[in-house]
PDB file of C-alpha atoms in Angstrom:
ATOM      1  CA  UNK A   1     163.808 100.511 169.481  1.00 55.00           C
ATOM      2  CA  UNK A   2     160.402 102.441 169.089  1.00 55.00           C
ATOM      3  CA  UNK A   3     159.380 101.716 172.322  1.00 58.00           C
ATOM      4  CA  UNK A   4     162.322 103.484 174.206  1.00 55.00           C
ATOM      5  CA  UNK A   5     162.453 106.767 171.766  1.00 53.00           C
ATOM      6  CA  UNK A   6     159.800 108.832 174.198  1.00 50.00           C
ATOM      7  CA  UNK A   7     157.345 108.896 171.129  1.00 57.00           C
ATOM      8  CA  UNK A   8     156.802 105.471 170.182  1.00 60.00           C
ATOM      9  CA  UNK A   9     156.797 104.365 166.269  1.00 64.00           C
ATOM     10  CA  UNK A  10     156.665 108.019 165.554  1.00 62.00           C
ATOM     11  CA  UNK A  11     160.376 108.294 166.063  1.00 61.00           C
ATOM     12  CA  UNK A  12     161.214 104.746 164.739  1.00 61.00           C
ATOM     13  CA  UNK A  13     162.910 106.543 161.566  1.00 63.00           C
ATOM     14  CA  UNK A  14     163.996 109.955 163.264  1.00 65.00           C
ATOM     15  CA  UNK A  15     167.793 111.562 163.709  1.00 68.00           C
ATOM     16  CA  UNK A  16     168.508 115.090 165.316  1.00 79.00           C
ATOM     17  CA  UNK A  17     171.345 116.980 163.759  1.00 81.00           C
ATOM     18  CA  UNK A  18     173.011 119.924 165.104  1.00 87.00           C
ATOM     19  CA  UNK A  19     174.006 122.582 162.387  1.00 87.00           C
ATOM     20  CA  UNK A  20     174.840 126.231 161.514  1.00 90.00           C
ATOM     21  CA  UNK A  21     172.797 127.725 159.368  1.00 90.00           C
ATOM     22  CA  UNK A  22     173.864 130.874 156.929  1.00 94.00           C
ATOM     23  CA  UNK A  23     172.733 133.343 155.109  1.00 96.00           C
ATOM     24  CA  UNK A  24     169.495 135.518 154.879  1.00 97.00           C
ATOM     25  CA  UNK A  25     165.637 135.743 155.808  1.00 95.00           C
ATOM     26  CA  UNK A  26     163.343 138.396 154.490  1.00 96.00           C
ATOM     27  CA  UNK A  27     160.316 138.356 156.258  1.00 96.00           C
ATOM     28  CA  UNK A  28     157.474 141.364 155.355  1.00 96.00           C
ATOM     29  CA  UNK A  29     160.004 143.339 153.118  1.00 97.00           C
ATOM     30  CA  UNK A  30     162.736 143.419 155.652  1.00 97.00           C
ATOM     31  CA  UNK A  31     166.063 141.429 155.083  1.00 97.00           C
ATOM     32  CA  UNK A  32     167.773 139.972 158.201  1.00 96.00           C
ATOM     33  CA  UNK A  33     171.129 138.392 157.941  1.00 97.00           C
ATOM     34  CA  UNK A  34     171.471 134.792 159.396  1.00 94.00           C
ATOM     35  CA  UNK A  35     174.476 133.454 161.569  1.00 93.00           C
ATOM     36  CA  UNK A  36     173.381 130.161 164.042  1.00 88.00           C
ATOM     37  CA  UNK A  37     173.985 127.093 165.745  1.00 89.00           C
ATOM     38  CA  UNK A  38     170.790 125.068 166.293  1.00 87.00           C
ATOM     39  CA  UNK A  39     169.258 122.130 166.263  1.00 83.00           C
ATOM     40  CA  UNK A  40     168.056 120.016 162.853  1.00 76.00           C
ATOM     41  CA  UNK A  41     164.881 117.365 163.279  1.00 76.00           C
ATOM     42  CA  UNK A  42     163.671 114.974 160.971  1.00 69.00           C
ATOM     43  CA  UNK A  43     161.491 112.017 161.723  1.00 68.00           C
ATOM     44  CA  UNK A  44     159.432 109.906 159.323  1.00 65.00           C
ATOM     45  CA  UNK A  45     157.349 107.607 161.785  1.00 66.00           C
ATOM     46  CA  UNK A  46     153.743 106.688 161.555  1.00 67.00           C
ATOM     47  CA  UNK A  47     151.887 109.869 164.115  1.00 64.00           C
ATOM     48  CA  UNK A  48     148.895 107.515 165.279  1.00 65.00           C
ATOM     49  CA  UNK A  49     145.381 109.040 165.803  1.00 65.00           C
ATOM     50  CA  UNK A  50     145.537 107.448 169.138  1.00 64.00           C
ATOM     51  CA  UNK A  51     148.119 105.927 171.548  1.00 63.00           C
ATOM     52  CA  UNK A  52     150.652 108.220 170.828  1.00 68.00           C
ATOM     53  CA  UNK A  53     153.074 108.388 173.660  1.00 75.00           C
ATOM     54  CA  UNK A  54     153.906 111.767 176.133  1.00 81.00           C
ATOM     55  CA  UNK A  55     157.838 113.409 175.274  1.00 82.00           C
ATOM     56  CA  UNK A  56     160.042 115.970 175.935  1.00 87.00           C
ATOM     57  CA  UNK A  57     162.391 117.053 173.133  1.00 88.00           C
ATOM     58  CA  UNK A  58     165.163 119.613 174.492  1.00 93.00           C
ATOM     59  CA  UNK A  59     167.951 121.323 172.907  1.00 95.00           C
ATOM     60  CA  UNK A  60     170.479 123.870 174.131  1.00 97.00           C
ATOM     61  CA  UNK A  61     173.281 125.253 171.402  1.00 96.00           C
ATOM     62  CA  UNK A  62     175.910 127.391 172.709  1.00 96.00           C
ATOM     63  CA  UNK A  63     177.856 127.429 169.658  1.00 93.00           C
ATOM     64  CA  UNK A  64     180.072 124.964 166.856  1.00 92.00           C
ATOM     65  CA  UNK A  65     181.812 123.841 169.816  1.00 95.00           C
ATOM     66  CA  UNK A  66     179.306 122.428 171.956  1.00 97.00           C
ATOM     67  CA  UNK A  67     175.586 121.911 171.871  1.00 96.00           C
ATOM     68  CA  UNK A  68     173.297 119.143 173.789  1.00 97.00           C
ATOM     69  CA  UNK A  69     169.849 117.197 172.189  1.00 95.00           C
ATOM     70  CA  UNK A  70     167.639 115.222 174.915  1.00 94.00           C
ATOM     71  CA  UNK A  71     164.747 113.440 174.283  1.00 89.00           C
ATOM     72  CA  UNK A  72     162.833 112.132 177.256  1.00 91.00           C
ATOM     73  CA  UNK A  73     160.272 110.114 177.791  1.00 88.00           C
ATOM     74  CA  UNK A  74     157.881 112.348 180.029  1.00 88.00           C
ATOM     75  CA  UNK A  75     154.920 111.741 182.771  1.00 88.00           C
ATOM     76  CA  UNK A  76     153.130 115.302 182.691  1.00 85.00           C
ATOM     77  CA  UNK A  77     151.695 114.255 186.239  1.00 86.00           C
ATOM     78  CA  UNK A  78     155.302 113.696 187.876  1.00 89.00           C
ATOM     79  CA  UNK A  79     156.843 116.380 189.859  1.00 87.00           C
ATOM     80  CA  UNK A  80     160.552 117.447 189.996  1.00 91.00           C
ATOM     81  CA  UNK A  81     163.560 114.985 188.684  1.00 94.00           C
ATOM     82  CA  UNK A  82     161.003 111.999 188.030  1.00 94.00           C
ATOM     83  CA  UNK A  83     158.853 114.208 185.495  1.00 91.00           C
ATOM     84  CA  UNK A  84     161.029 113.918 182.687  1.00 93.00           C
ATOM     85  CA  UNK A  85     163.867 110.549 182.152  1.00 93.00           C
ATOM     86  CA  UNK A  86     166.686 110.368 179.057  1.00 94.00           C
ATOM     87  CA  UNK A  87     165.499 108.720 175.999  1.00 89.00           C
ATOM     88  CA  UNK A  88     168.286 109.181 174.064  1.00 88.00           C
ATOM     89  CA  UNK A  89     170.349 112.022 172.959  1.00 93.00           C
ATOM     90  CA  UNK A  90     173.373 113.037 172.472  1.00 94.00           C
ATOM     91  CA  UNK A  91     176.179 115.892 173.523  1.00 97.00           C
ATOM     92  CA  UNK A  92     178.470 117.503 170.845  1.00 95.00           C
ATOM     93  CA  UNK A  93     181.696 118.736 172.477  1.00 96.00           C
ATOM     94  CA  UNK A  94     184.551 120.107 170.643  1.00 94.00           C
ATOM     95  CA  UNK A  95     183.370 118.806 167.336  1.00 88.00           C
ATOM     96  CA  UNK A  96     182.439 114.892 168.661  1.00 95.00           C
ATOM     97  CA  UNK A  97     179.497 113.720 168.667  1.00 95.00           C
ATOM     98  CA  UNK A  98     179.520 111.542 172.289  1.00 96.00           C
ATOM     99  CA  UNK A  99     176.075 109.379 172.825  1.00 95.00           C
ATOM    100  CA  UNK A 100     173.847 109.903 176.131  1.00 96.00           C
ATOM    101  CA  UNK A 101     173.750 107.398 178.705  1.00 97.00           C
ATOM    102  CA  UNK A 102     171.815 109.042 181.283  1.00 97.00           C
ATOM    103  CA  UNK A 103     169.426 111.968 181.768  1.00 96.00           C
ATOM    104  CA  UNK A 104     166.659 113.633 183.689  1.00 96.00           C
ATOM    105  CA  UNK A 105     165.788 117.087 183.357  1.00 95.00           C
ATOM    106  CA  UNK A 106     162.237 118.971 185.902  1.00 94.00           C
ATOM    107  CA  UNK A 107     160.509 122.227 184.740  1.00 91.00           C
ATOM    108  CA  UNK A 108     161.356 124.919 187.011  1.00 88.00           C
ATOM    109  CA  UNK A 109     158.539 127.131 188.774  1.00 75.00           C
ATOM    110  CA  UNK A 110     155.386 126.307 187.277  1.00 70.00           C
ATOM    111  CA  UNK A 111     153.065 129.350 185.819  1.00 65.00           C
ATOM    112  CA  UNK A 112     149.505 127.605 185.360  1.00 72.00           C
ATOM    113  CA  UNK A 113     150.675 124.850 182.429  1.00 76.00           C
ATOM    114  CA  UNK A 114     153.588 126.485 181.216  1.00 84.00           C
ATOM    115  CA  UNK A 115     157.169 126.330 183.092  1.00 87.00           C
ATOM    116  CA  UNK A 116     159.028 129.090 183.398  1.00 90.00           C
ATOM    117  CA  UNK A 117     162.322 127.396 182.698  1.00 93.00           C
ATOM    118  CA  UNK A 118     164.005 123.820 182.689  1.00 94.00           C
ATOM    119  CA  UNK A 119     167.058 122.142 184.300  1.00 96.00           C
ATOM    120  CA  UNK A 120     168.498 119.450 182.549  1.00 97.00           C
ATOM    121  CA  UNK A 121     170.990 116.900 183.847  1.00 98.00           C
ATOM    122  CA  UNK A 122     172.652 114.719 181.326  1.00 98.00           C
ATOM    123  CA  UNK A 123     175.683 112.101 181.341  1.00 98.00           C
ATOM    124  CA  UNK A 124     177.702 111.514 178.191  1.00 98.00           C
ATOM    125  CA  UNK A 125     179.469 108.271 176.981  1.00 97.00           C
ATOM    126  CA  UNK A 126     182.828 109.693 178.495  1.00 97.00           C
ATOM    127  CA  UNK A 127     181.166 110.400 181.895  1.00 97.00           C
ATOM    128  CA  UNK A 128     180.955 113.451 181.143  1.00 97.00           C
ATOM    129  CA  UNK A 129     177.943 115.402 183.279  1.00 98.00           C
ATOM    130  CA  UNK A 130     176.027 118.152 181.402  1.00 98.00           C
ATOM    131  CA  UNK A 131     173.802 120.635 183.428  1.00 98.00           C
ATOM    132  CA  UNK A 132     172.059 123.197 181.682  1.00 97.00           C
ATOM    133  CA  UNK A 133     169.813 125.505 183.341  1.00 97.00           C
ATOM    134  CA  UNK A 134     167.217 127.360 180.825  1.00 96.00           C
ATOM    135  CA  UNK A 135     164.627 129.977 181.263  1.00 95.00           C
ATOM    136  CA  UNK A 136     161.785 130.541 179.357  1.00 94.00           C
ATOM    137  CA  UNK A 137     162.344 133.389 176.624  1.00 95.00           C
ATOM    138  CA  UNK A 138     158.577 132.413 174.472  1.00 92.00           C
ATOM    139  CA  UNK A 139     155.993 129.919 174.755  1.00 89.00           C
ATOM    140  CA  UNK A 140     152.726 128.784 173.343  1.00 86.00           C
ATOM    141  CA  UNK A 141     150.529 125.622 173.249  1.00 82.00           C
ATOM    142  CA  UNK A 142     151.410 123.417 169.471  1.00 79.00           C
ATOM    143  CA  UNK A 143     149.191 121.002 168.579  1.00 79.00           C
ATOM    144  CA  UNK A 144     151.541 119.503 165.935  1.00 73.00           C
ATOM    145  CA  UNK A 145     148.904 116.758 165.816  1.00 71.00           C
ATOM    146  CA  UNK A 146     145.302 116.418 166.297  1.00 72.00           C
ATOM    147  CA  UNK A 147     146.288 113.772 170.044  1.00 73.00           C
ATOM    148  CA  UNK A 148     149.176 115.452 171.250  1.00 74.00           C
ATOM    149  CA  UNK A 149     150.033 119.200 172.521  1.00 76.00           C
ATOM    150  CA  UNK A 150     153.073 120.516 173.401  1.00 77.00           C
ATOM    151  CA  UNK A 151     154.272 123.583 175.334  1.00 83.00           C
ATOM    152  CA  UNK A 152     156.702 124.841 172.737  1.00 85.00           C
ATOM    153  CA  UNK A 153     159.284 126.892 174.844  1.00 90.00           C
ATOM    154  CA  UNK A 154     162.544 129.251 173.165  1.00 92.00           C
ATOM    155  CA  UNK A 155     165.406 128.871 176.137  1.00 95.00           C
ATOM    156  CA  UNK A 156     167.929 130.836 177.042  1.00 97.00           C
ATOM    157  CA  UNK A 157     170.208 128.118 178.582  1.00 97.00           C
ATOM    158  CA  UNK A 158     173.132 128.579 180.968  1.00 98.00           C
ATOM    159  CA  UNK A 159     176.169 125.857 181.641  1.00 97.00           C
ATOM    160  CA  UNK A 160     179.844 126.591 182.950  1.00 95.00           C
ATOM    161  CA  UNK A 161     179.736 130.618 182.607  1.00 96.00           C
ATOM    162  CA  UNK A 162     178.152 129.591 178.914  1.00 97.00           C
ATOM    163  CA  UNK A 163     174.713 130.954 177.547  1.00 97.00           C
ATOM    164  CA  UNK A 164     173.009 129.256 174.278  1.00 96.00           C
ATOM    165  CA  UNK A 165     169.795 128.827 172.530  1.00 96.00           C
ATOM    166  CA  UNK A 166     167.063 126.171 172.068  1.00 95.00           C
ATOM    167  CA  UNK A 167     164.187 124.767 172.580  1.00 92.00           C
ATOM    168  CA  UNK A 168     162.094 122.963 175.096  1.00 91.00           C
ATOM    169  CA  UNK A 169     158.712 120.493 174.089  1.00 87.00           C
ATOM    170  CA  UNK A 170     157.084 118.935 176.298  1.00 85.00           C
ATOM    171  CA  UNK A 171     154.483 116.994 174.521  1.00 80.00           C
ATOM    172  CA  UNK A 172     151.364 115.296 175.826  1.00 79.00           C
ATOM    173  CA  UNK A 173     148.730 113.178 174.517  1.00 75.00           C
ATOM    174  CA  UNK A 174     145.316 114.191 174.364  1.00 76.00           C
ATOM    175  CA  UNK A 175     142.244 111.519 175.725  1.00 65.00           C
ATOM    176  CA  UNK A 176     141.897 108.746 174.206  1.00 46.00           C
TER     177      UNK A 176
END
């Protein structure tokens, strides 16, 4: 249903994937071998010039065994536990892919517009209750589309002794 994926019709046609990815980048001469668990995206949805709807897309890998995908629908002018609400998503444990069925997740300690780090609280189809805690490793404003910006945030996330990789967007419309 468009209207419960966080980003309306944009995500009508959209699946998240996690993977590990092989192999070898060479960026400005230099060659850098390639080992990681992270999170695929792909969405083919109509982005609107207006109207398009606020999000918050969160991963958190912490290797082939276990990694968590979260999107949220977001209100940019809530504070704590009530700013950002489960979508859908999903958690992978031990090589199963178990479905979301609830979620909320508040930026932690505020730094003008950008958060310094996230904590997520999610509940899997098992009843299963996911709590990551991330802090903010690199950020920067993305306007991926001329209505919408997102903080674009690289977390180092922490559950049960664990640490992992991701990424945090919280994405916001522009005026009207």
């Amino acid at each position: 249903d468009p209207h419960n994926t966080g980003f309306g019709a944009a995500y009508a046609n959209h699946f998240d994937m996690t993977t590990h990815v092989t192999g070898t980048a060479k960026i400005r001469g230099r060659r850098f071998d390639v080992d990681c668990v992270t999170i695929m995206d792909h969405s083919w949805g109509p982005r609107n010039e207006r109207g398009m709807k606020n999000m918050g897309w969160m991963n958190a890998c912490f290797g082939d065994d276990y990694s968590v995908q979260v999107i949220f629908s977001f209100d940019p002018y809530a504070k704590g536990w009530d700013a950002f609400q489960l979508a859908h998503g999903y958690a992978l444990v031990d090589g199963k892919v178990r479905g979301l069925t609830a979620g909320k997740g508040r930026a932690i300690s505020r730094k003008g517009q950008f958060p310094l780090g996230y904590e997520l609280v999610v509940t899997d189809i098992d009843g299963r209750e996911h709590r990551l805690i991330g802090t903010a490793v690199a950020q920067h404003p993305w306007s991926c589309y001329s209505n919408t910006q997102a903080k674009l945030t690289v977390m180092e996330w922490h559950t049960n002794g664990r640490v992992g990789y991701g990424q945090a967007q919280a994405g916001a419309a522009l005026g009207v």
